[in-house]
Amino acid sequence: MNQKNKVFIATSLDGYIADRNGEIDWLLSLPNPENDDMGYKEFIAQIDALIMGRNTFEVVCGFDTWYYEKHVFVLSNSMTEIPANFRDKATLVKGNLNDILDEIHEKGYHNLYIDGGKTIQSFLKEDRIDEMIITLIPYLLGGGISLFGDLTKTLEFEAVDTKIFLNTIVQNHFVRKR
């Protein structure tokens, strides 16, 4: 069975996914007159489920709308349960990353959207990211929550596509070279 772990995320030019206060409002500050989803619908159509960390889950739970039609697995060793109003949408998973992936794959979910800074970093440390679509928003935040962290080895990716949206935003698509 073909299994892929994919990232679709936006960063500042200096590689941050949230500012120093953990806020992401800067992501929404650029005018988007065409309401272009920048490839998100096409991306999510290829996905069976999402895996996100506790911090990202808490942020999306605070939105007025639940944006995910696919099931969400929340990766957390500190949470004890999913809030009652999200139990039909999300499942808590904890433990060793490879065991968690085996458990999710056994449930029939094979193409996974990996979201959240620490979660993406965990997957990269285990060399479990196959593709990354990274959208660069033209801001320098100068600090905040970084997309990438320390790795024990170099991971090589190949650029397979680059798109420019609204003459401002650059989206790069990378595939892991194995």
mmCIF file of C-alpha atoms in Angstrom:
data_model
loop_
_atom_site.group_PDB
_atom_site.id
_atom_site.type_symbol
_atom_site.label_atom_id
_atom_site.label_comp_id
_atom_site.label_asym_id
_atom_site.label_seq_id
_atom_site.Cartn_x
_atom_site.Cartn_y
_atom_site.Cartn_z
ATOM 1 C CA MET A 1 0.000 0.000 0.000
ATOM 2 C CA ASN A 2 1.336 3.402 -0.993
ATOM 3 C CA GLN A 3 1.654 5.599 2.098
ATOM 4 C CA LYS A 4 2.648 9.256 2.086
ATOM 5 C CA ASN A 5 3.077 11.843 4.801
ATOM 6 C CA LYS A 6 2.657 15.331 3.400
ATOM 7 C CA VAL A 7 3.020 18.863 4.730
ATOM 8 C CA PHE A 8 1.052 21.880 3.470
ATOM 9 C CA ILE A 9 2.018 24.939 5.473
ATOM 10 C CA ALA A 10 2.836 28.633 5.248
ATOM 11 C CA THR A 11 5.871 30.320 6.751
ATOM 12 C CA SER A 12 7.326 33.775 6.962
ATOM 13 C CA LEU A 13 10.398 34.464 4.822
ATOM 14 C CA ASP A 14 12.536 33.670 7.862
ATOM 15 C CA GLY A 15 10.875 30.284 8.411
ATOM 16 C CA TYR A 16 8.367 30.948 11.198
ATOM 17 C CA ILE A 17 4.857 29.496 11.274
ATOM 18 C CA ALA A 18 3.690 31.757 14.121
ATOM 19 C CA ASP A 19 4.975 35.000 15.596
ATOM 20 C CA ARG A 20 6.610 35.500 19.006
ATOM 21 C CA ASN A 21 3.182 35.402 20.685
ATOM 22 C CA GLY A 22 2.166 32.218 18.868
ATOM 23 C CA GLU A 23 -0.233 34.227 16.697
ATOM 24 C CA ILE A 24 -0.919 33.521 13.023
ATOM 25 C CA ASP A 25 -2.974 36.612 12.112
ATOM 26 C CA TRP A 26 -0.101 37.848 9.905
ATOM 27 C CA LEU A 27 -0.933 34.910 7.586
ATOM 28 C CA LEU A 28 -4.308 36.449 6.862
ATOM 29 C CA SER A 29 -3.104 40.028 6.436
ATOM 30 C CA LEU A 30 -2.477 39.903 2.683
ATOM 31 C CA PRO A 31 -5.414 40.836 0.471
ATOM 32 C CA ASN A 32 -6.665 37.901 -1.578
ATOM 33 C CA PRO A 33 -9.196 39.391 -4.017
ATOM 34 C CA GLU A 34 -9.673 36.120 -5.942
ATOM 35 C CA ASN A 35 -10.094 34.105 -2.721
ATOM 36 C CA ASP A 36 -7.515 31.727 -4.154
ATOM 37 C CA ASP A 37 -7.039 28.641 -1.958
ATOM 38 C CA MET A 38 -3.494 28.327 -3.382
ATOM 39 C CA GLY A 39 -3.846 24.628 -4.105
ATOM 40 C CA TYR A 40 -5.281 23.571 -0.744
ATOM 41 C CA LYS A 41 -8.425 21.884 -2.174
ATOM 42 C CA GLU A 42 -6.341 19.902 -4.653
ATOM 43 C CA PHE A 43 -3.931 18.915 -1.861
ATOM 44 C CA ILE A 44 -6.612 17.897 0.661
ATOM 45 C CA ALA A 45 -8.392 15.787 -1.984
ATOM 46 C CA GLN A 46 -5.336 13.467 -1.909
ATOM 47 C CA ILE A 47 -5.397 13.136 1.893
ATOM 48 C CA ASP A 48 -7.095 10.421 3.984
ATOM 49 C CA ALA A 49 -6.630 12.048 7.419
ATOM 50 C CA LEU A 50 -4.631 14.669 9.311
ATOM 51 C CA ILE A 51 -2.143 14.351 12.128
ATOM 52 C CA MET A 52 -1.569 17.481 14.161
ATOM 53 C CA GLY A 53 -0.067 18.272 17.511
ATOM 54 C CA ARG A 54 -1.876 19.483 20.598
ATOM 55 C CA ASN A 55 -0.921 23.143 20.096
ATOM 56 C CA THR A 56 -2.233 23.231 16.529
ATOM 57 C CA PHE A 57 -5.374 21.365 17.586
ATOM 58 C CA GLU A 58 -6.039 23.914 20.335
ATOM 59 C CA VAL A 59 -5.634 26.761 17.825
ATOM 60 C CA VAL A 60 -8.064 25.229 15.300
ATOM 61 C CA CYS A 61 -10.568 24.427 18.055
ATOM 62 C CA GLY A 62 -10.704 28.168 18.703
ATOM 63 C CA PHE A 63 -11.776 28.977 15.131
ATOM 64 C CA ASP A 64 -15.452 29.775 14.497
ATOM 65 C CA THR A 65 -15.626 26.983 11.921
ATOM 66 C CA TRP A 66 -14.192 23.452 11.873
ATOM 67 C CA TYR A 67 -12.419 23.404 8.502
ATOM 68 C CA TYR A 68 -11.548 19.728 8.208
ATOM 69 C CA GLU A 69 -13.735 17.228 6.383
ATOM 70 C CA LYS A 70 -11.156 14.501 6.970
ATOM 71 C CA HIS A 71 -10.580 12.856 10.341
ATOM 72 C CA VAL A 72 -7.960 14.469 12.587
ATOM 73 C CA PHE A 73 -5.546 12.539 14.782
ATOM 74 C CA VAL A 74 -4.146 14.670 17.600
ATOM 75 C CA LEU A 75 -0.609 13.669 18.541
ATOM 76 C CA SER A 76 -0.085 14.473 22.220
ATOM 77 C CA ASN A 77 1.488 12.815 25.224
ATOM 78 C CA SER A 78 0.065 15.458 27.584
ATOM 79 C CA MET A 79 -3.643 15.506 26.602
ATOM 80 C CA THR A 80 -5.868 12.982 28.346
ATOM 81 C CA GLU A 81 -8.904 13.264 26.080
ATOM 82 C CA ILE A 82 -10.392 15.143 23.138
ATOM 83 C CA PRO A 83 -12.975 17.776 24.199
ATOM 84 C CA ALA A 84 -16.500 16.337 23.951
ATOM 85 C CA ASN A 85 -17.619 18.631 21.102
ATOM 86 C CA PHE A 86 -14.742 17.404 18.886
ATOM 87 C CA ARG A 87 -14.829 13.646 19.608
ATOM 88 C CA ASP A 88 -16.610 12.854 16.335
ATOM 89 C CA LYS A 89 -13.948 14.818 14.435
ATOM 90 C CA ALA A 90 -10.697 13.953 16.204
ATOM 91 C CA THR A 91 -8.932 11.056 17.912
ATOM 92 C CA LEU A 92 -6.143 11.347 20.462
ATOM 93 C CA VAL A 93 -2.999 9.317 19.698
ATOM 94 C CA LYS A 94 0.113 9.036 21.828
ATOM 95 C CA GLY A 95 3.332 7.083 22.061
ATOM 96 C CA ASN A 96 6.048 6.168 19.595
ATOM 97 C CA LEU A 97 5.594 7.852 16.204
ATOM 98 C CA ASN A 98 6.152 4.681 14.164
ATOM 99 C CA ASP A 99 3.646 2.740 16.320
ATOM 100 C CA ILE A 100 1.118 5.561 15.921
ATOM 101 C CA LEU A 101 1.545 5.486 12.143
ATOM 102 C CA ASP A 102 1.059 1.695 12.110
ATOM 103 C CA GLU A 103 -2.153 2.127 14.122
ATOM 104 C CA ILE A 104 -3.463 4.845 11.772
ATOM 105 C CA HIS A 105 -2.563 2.831 8.666
ATOM 106 C CA GLU A 106 -4.390 -0.208 10.097
ATOM 107 C CA LYS A 107 -7.527 1.974 10.245
ATOM 108 C CA GLY A 108 -7.244 2.564 6.479
ATOM 109 C CA TYR A 109 -5.653 6.019 6.501
ATOM 110 C CA HIS A 110 -2.539 6.019 4.305
ATOM 111 C CA ASN A 111 -2.058 9.503 2.868
ATOM 112 C CA LEU A 112 -1.628 11.810 5.824
ATOM 113 C CA TYR A 113 -1.471 15.583 6.153
ATOM 114 C CA ILE A 114 1.036 16.393 8.888
ATOM 115 C CA ASP A 115 0.421 19.773 10.542
ATOM 116 C CA GLY A 116 1.931 21.778 13.378
ATOM 117 C CA GLY A 117 5.508 22.834 14.004
ATOM 118 C CA LYS A 118 6.521 20.284 16.648
ATOM 119 C CA THR A 119 4.671 17.493 14.865
ATOM 120 C CA ILE A 120 6.348 18.247 11.539
ATOM 121 C CA GLN A 121 9.716 18.409 13.318
ATOM 122 C CA SER A 122 9.039 15.017 14.958
ATOM 123 C CA PHE A 123 8.210 13.479 11.597
ATOM 124 C CA LEU A 124 11.333 14.984 10.022
ATOM 125 C CA LYS A 125 13.527 13.645 12.844
ATOM 126 C CA GLU A 126 12.201 10.165 12.042
ATOM 127 C CA ASP A 127 12.558 10.842 8.279
ATOM 128 C CA ARG A 128 8.813 10.274 7.805
ATOM 129 C CA ILE A 129 7.946 13.276 5.573
ATOM 130 C CA ASP A 130 7.569 12.434 1.876
ATOM 131 C CA GLU A 131 6.379 15.781 0.480
ATOM 132 C CA MET A 132 6.249 19.391 1.615
ATOM 133 C CA ILE A 133 4.333 22.258 0.076
ATOM 134 C CA ILE A 134 5.649 25.372 1.766
ATOM 135 C CA THR A 135 4.039 28.725 1.020
ATOM 136 C CA LEU A 136 6.262 31.716 1.765
ATOM 137 C CA ILE A 137 4.456 34.798 3.013
ATOM 138 C CA PRO A 138 6.601 37.914 2.449
ATOM 139 C CA TYR A 139 7.080 38.921 6.074
ATOM 140 C CA LEU A 140 10.167 38.760 8.254
ATOM 141 C CA LEU A 141 8.928 38.032 11.774
ATOM 142 C CA GLY A 142 12.365 38.011 13.391
ATOM 143 C CA GLY A 143 11.326 35.280 15.843
ATOM 144 C CA GLY A 144 8.506 32.989 16.789
ATOM 145 C CA ILE A 145 7.706 29.334 16.240
ATOM 146 C CA SER A 146 10.069 27.875 13.652
ATOM 147 C CA LEU A 147 8.922 25.329 11.106
ATOM 148 C CA PHE A 148 12.194 23.448 11.255
ATOM 149 C CA GLY A 149 14.329 22.255 14.152
ATOM 150 C CA ASP A 150 17.519 20.298 14.654
ATOM 151 C CA LEU A 151 17.965 17.056 12.746
ATOM 152 C CA THR A 152 20.383 14.198 13.380
ATOM 153 C CA LYS A 153 21.059 13.807 9.653
ATOM 154 C CA THR A 154 20.679 15.733 6.425
ATOM 155 C CA LEU A 155 17.441 15.111 4.532
ATOM 156 C CA GLU A 156 17.505 15.823 0.802
ATOM 157 C CA PHE A 157 14.403 17.032 -1.012
ATOM 158 C CA GLU A 158 13.875 17.816 -4.680
ATOM 159 C CA ALA A 159 11.940 20.886 -5.834
ATOM 160 C CA VAL A 160 9.191 19.692 -8.199
ATOM 161 C CA ASP A 161 7.113 22.861 -8.558
ATOM 162 C CA THR A 162 7.036 26.548 -7.714
ATOM 163 C CA LYS A 163 4.032 28.846 -8.055
ATOM 164 C CA ILE A 164 3.551 32.550 -7.456
ATOM 165 C CA PHE A 165 0.209 33.822 -6.162
ATOM 166 C CA LEU A 166 -0.986 37.440 -6.159
ATOM 167 C CA ASN A 167 2.504 38.550 -7.309
ATOM 168 C CA THR A 168 3.504 38.259 -3.665
ATOM 169 C CA ILE A 169 3.358 34.723 -2.322
ATOM 170 C CA VAL A 170 5.722 31.933 -3.401
ATOM 171 C CA GLN A 171 4.726 28.302 -2.987
ATOM 172 C CA ASN A 172 7.363 25.584 -3.288
ATOM 173 C CA HIS A 173 6.623 21.870 -3.605
ATOM 174 C CA PHE A 174 9.361 19.495 -2.451
ATOM 175 C CA VAL A 175 9.548 15.697 -2.631
ATOM 176 C CA ARG A 176 11.892 13.638 -0.445
ATOM 177 C CA LYS A 177 14.742 12.044 -2.395
ATOM 178 C CA ARG A 178 15.245 8.448 -1.249
#
